[in-house]
Coordinates of C-alpha atoms in Angstrom, one line a residue:
X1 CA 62.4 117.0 100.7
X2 CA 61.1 113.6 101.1
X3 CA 64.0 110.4 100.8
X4 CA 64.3 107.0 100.6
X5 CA 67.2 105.5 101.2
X6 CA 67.9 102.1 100.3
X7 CA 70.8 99.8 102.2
X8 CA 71.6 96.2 101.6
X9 CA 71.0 94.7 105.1
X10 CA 71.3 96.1 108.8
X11 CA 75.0 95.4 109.3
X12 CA 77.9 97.1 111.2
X13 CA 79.6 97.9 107.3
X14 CA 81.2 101.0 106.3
X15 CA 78.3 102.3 103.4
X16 CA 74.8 100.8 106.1
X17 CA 76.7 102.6 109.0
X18 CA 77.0 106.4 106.9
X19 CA 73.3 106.1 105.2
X20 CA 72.5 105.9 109.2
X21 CA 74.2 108.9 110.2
X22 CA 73.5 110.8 106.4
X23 CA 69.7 109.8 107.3
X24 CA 69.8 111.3 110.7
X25 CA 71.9 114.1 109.9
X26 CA 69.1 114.6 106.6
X27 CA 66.3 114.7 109.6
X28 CA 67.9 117.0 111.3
X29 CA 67.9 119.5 108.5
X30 CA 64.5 119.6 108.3
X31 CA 64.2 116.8 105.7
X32 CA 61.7 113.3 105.9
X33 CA 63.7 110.1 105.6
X34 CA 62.4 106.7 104.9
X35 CA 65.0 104.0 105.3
X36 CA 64.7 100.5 103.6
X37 CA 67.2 97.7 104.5
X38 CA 66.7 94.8 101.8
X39 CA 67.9 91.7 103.6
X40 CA 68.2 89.9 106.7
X41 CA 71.5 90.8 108.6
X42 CA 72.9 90.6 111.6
X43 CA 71.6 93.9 112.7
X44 CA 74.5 95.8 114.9
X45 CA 72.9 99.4 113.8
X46 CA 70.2 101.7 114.9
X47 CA 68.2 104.3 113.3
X48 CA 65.5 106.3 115.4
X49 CA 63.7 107.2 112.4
X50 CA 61.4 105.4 110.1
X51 CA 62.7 102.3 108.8
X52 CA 61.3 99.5 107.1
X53 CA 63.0 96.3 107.3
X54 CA 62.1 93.7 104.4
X55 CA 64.1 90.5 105.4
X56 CA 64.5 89.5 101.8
X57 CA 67.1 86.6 101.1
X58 CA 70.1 87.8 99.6
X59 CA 70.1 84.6 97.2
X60 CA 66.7 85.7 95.8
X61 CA 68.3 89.1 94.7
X62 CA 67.9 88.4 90.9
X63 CA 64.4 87.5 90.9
X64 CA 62.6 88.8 94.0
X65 CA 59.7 90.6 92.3
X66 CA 57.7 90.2 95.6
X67 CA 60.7 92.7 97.1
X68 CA 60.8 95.0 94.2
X69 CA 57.1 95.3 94.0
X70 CA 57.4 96.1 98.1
X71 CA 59.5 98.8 97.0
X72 CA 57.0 100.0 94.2
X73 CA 54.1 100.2 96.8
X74 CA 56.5 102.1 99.4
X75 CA 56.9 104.5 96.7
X76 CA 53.2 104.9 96.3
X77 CA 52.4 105.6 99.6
X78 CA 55.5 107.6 100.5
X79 CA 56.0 109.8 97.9
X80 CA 59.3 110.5 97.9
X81 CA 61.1 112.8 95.8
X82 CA 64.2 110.4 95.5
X83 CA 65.6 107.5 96.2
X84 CA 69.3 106.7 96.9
X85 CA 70.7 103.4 96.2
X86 CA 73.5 102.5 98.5
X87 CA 76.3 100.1 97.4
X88 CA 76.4 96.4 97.0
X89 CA 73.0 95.0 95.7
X90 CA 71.2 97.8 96.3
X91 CA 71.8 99.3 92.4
X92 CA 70.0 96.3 91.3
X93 CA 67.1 96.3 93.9
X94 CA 66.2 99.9 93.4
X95 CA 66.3 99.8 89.4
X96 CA 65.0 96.4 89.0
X97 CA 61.9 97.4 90.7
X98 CA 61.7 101.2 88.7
X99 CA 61.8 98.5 85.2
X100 CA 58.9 96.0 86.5
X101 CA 56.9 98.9 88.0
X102 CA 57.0 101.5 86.1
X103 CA 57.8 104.5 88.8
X104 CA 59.3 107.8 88.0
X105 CA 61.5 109.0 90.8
X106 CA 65.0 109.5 90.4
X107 CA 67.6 107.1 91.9
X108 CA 71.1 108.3 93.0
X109 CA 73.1 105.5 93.3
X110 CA 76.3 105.9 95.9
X111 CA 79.0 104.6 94.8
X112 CA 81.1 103.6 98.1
X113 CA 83.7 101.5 96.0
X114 CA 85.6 100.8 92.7
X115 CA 83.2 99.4 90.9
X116 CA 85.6 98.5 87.7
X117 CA 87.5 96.3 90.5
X118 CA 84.9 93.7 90.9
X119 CA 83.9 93.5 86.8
X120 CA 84.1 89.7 86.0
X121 CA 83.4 90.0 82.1
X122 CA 82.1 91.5 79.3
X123 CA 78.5 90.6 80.1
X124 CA 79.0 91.5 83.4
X125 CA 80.1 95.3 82.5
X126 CA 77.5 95.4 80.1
X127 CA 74.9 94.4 82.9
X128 CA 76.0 96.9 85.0
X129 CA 76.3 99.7 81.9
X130 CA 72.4 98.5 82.1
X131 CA 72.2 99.6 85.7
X132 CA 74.0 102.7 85.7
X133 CA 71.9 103.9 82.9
X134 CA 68.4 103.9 84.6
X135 CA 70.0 106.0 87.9
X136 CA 69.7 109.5 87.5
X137 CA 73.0 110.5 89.1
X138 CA 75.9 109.3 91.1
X139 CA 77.7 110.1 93.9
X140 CA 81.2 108.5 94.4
X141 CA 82.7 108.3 97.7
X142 CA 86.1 109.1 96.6
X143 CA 87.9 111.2 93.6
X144 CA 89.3 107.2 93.0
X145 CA 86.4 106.0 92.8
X146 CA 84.2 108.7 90.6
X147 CA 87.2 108.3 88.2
X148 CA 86.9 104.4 88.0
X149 CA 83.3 104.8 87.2
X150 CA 84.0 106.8 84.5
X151 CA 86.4 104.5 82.9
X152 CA 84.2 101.5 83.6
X153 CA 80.9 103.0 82.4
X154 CA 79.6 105.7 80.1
X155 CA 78.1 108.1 82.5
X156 CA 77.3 112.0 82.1
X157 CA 80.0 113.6 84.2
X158 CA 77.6 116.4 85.1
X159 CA 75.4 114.0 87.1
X160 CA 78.3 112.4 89.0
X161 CA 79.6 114.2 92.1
X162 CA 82.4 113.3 94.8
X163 CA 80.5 113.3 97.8
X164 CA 83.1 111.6 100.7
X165 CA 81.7 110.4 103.9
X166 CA 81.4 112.1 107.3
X167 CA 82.2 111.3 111.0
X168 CA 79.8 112.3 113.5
X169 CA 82.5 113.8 115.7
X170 CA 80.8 114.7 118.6
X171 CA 79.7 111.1 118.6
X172 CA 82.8 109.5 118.3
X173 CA 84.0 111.8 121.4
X174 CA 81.0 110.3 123.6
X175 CA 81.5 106.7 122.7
X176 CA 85.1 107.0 123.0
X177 CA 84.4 106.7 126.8
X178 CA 82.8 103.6 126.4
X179 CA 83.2 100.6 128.6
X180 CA 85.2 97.5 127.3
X181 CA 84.2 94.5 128.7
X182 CA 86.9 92.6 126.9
X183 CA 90.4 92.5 128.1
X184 CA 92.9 94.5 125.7
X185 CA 96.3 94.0 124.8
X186 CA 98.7 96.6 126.3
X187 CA 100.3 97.4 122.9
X188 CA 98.5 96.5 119.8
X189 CA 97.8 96.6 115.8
X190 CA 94.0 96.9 115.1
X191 CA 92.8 95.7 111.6
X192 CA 88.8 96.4 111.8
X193 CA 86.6 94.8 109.0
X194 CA 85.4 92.1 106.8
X195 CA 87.7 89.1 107.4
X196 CA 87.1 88.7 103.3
X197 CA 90.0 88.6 100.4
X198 CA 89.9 92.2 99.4
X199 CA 91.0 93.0 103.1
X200 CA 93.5 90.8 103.4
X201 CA 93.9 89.9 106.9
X202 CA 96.0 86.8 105.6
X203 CA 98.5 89.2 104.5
X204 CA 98.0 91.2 107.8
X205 CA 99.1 88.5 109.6
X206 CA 102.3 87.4 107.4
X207 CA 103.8 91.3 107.7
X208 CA 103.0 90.7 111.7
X209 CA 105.3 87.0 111.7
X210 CA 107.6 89.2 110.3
X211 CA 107.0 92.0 112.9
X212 CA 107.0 89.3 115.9
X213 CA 110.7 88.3 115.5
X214 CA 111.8 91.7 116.6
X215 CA 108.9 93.1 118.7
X216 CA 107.4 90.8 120.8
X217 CA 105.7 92.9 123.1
X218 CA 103.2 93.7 120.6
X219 CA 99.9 92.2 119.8
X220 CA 97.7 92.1 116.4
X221 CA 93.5 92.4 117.0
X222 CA 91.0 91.6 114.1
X223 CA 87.6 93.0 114.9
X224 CA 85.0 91.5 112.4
X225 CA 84.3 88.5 110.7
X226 CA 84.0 86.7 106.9
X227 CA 84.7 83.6 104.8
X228 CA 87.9 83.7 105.9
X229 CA 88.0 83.6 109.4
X230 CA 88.3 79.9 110.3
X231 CA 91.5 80.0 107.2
X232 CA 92.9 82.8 109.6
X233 CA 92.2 81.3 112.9
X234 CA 94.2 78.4 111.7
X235 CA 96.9 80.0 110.2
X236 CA 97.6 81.7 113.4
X237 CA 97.5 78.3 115.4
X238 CA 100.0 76.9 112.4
X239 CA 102.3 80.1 113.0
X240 CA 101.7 80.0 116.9
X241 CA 100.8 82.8 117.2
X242 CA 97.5 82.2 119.7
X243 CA 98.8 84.6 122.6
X244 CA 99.6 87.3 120.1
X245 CA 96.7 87.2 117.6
X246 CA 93.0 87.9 118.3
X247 CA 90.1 87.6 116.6
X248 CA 87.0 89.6 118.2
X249 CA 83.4 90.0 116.4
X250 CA 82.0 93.5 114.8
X251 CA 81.4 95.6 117.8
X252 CA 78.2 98.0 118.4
X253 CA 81.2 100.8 119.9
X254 CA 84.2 100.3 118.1
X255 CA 85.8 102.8 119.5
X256 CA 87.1 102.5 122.9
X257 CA 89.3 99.8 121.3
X258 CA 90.1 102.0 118.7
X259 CA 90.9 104.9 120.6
X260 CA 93.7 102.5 122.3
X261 CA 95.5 101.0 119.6
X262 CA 99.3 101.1 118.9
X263 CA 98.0 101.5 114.9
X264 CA 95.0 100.8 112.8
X265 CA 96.5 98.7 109.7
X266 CA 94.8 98.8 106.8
X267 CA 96.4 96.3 104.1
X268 CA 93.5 96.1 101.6
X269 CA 93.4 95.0 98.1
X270 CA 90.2 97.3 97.0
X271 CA 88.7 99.5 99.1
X272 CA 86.4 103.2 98.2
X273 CA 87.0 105.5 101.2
X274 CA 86.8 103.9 104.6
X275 CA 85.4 105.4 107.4
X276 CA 87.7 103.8 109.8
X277 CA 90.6 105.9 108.8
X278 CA 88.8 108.8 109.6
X279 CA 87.7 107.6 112.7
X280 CA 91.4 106.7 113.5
X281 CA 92.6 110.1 112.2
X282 CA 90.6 112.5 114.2
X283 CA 91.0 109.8 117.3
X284 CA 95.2 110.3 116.6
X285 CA 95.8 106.8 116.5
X286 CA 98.1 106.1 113.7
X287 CA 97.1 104.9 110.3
X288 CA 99.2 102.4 108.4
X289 CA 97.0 101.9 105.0
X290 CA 98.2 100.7 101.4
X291 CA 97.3 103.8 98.7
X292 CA 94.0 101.8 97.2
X293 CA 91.1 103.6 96.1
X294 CA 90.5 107.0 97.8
X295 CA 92.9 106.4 100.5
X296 CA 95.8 108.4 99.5
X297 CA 93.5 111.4 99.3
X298 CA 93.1 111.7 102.9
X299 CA 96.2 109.8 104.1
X300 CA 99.3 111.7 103.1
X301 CA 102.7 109.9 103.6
X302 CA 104.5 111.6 106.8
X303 CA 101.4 114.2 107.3
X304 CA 98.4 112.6 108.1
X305 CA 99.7 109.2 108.4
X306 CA 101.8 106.3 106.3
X307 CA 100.5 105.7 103.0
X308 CA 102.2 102.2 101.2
X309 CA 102.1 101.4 97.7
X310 CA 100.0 98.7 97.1
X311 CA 101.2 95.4 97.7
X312 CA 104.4 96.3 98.9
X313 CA 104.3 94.4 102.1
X314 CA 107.7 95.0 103.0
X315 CA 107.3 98.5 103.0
X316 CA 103.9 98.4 104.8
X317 CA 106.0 96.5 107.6
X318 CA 108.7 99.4 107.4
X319 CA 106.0 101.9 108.4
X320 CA 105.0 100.2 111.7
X321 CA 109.4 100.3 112.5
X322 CA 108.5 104.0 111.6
X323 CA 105.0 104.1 114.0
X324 CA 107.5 102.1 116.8
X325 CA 110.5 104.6 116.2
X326 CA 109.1 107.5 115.6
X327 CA 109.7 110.2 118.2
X328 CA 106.9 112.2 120.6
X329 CA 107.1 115.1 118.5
X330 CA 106.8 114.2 114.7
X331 CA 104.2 111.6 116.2
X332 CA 102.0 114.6 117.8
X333 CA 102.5 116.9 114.5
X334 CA 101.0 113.9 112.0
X335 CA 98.3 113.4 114.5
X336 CA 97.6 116.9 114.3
X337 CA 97.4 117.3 110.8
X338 CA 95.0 114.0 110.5
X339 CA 92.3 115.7 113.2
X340 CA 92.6 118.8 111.8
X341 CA 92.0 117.3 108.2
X342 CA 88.6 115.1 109.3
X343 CA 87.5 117.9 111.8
X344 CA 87.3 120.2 108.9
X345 CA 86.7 118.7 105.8
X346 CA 84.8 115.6 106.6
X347 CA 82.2 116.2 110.0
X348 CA 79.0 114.8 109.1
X349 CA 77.1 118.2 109.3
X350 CA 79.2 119.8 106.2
X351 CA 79.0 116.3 104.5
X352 CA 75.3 116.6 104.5
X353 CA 74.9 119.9 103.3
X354 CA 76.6 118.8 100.3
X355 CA 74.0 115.6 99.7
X356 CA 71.6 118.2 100.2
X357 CA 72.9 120.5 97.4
X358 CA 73.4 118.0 94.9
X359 CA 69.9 116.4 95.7
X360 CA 68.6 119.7 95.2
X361 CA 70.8 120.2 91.5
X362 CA 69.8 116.7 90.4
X363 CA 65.8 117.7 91.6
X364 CA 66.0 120.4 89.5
X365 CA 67.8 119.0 86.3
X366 CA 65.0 116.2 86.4
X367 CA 62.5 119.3 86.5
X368 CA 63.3 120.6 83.7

């Protein structure tokens, strides 16, 4: 099988990082995989297969018929026998350029998110309904999110699939080990990601004022960056909180920070299924998440970790009292459970024989 698959820009982001590891995994198999970034980003990824980078300028992304002709005459040449269109812009990109140029092959668009959360208007659905009717099939990163689809958009269920993503575990045990050449807190909350409104490190850091008054021994760590880092980097000067609250860039190896956290918090407004829980699941490092999107299917209140109602921030800072109080044992058994869960249900390898099956259904429905 011959694949393209299309990512928005090379960038250390939850949907560019698993196309990587699908792509490689996809190689391994047997398979040939082109992959096409669309945009200039700040890199922070590597791929050791073929990978053609276009630099396009994200601002451009409505009328770029340079880029989507690019595309067309990749196509040509390649000869693929799909393409897969993952997240953000990438829907657009993939289908504008199937409309001006007249290919055949199939797109499967993965849906890494709630779409329905980020429709503006009427005309806005109706542009996307536009979309999602040229792709061929889709595959949702969540049961949360293939449901949202399917209220958002009229879609034939049989061509829509819940296909999570997949930790490269023995990867994660290697870079585990990595060296740090910052210097960490002794105890500390980790919230890793976009510093961007649907994240909502402003409200991270208004449970942790809270949290300060009665712990003080522990620290808060952001690891990313977004439009609202300089808001957060003077809110935490206003609340004086510079000795307790750090801000550090995406990292290449996230996880030798990871792997010694206190917690990784999660207090997101929209999110699909991010990877980061797993990560922090089959690392046992505690998980403190509000229930959005596809995050309650993996993190199970007292099991696999602490699950909050959204928006309930006074119950999301009652779960890190829990993380802090919680004895040895209890703490070992959820920890358990979590590894357990990712070890066997989401490894990369058994994620990608299940792209490979529906590739191969949707191959075959388009055959005939």
């Amino acid at each position: 099988m011959r694949i393209v698959q299309v990512i928005q820009k090379p960038q250390r982001r939850g949907a560019e990082i698993f196309t990587v590891q699908l792509s490689g995994q996809m190689s391994k198999q047997g398979h040939e995989v082109l992959l096409v970034s669309v945009f200039t980003g700040p890199g922070g990824i590597s791929y050791s297969g073929e990978w053609v980078k276009m630099e396009r300028r994200l601002s451009q992304r409505f009328y770029d018929f340079k880029a989507w002709s690019l595309l067309s005459k990749l196509i040509e040449s390649w000869k693929p026998d799909l393409i897969q269109a993952n997240a953000a812009d990438t829907l657009k990109f993939t289908v504008f350029s199937k409309i001006f140029f007249r290919w055949k092959i199939p797109i499967i668009y993965r849906n890494a998110n709630q779409m329905g959360d980020f429709i503006k208007n009427g005309f806005h659905r109706r542009f996307n309904q536009f979309l999602i009717n040229q792709v061929s099939a889709v595959a949702s990163v969540s049961k949360a999110s293939k449901e949202d689809i399917h209220c958002s958009f009229s879609f034939p269920i049989n061509r829509s699939r819940v296909l999570p993503i997949g930790i490269e575990t023995n990867s994660v045990n290697h870079l585990a080990n990595g060296d740090i050449s910052i210097q960490l807190p002794e105890s500390f909350l980790l919230q890793i990601g976009g510093l961007v409104e649907e994240k909502a490190p402003l409200a991270m850091l208004s449970i942790f004022v809270k949290l300060q008054k009665k712990y003080t021994w522990l620290k808060l760590l952001y690891v990313g960056s977004g439009s609202l880092e300089s808001v957060l980097r003077k809110e935490i000067a206003v609340q004086g909180l510079d000795e307790s609250v750090s801000i550090l860039p995406s990292q290449s190896n996230i996880f030798p920070i990871l792997s010694k956290a206190f917690a990784l918090v999660m207090p997101s407004k929209i999110e699909g299924l991010p990877g980061v829980i797993l990560e922090a699941m089959y690392c046992r490092v505690p998980v403190i998440a509000f229930g959005v999107g596809g995050i309650p299917e993996v993190l199970k209140n007292g099991e696999t970790g602490w699950c909050i109602a959204p928006g309930q921030a006074d119950d999301f800072l009652a779960a890190i009292e829990d993380v802090i109080s919680a004895d040895s044992k209890l703490k070992s058994q959820i920890f358990d459970k979590a590894h357990q869960l990712v070890n066997n249900s989401f490894n990369i390898e058994k994620i990608t024989r299940q792209f490979e099956g529906f590739y191969n259904e949707i191959l075959f429905q388009n055959s005939v």
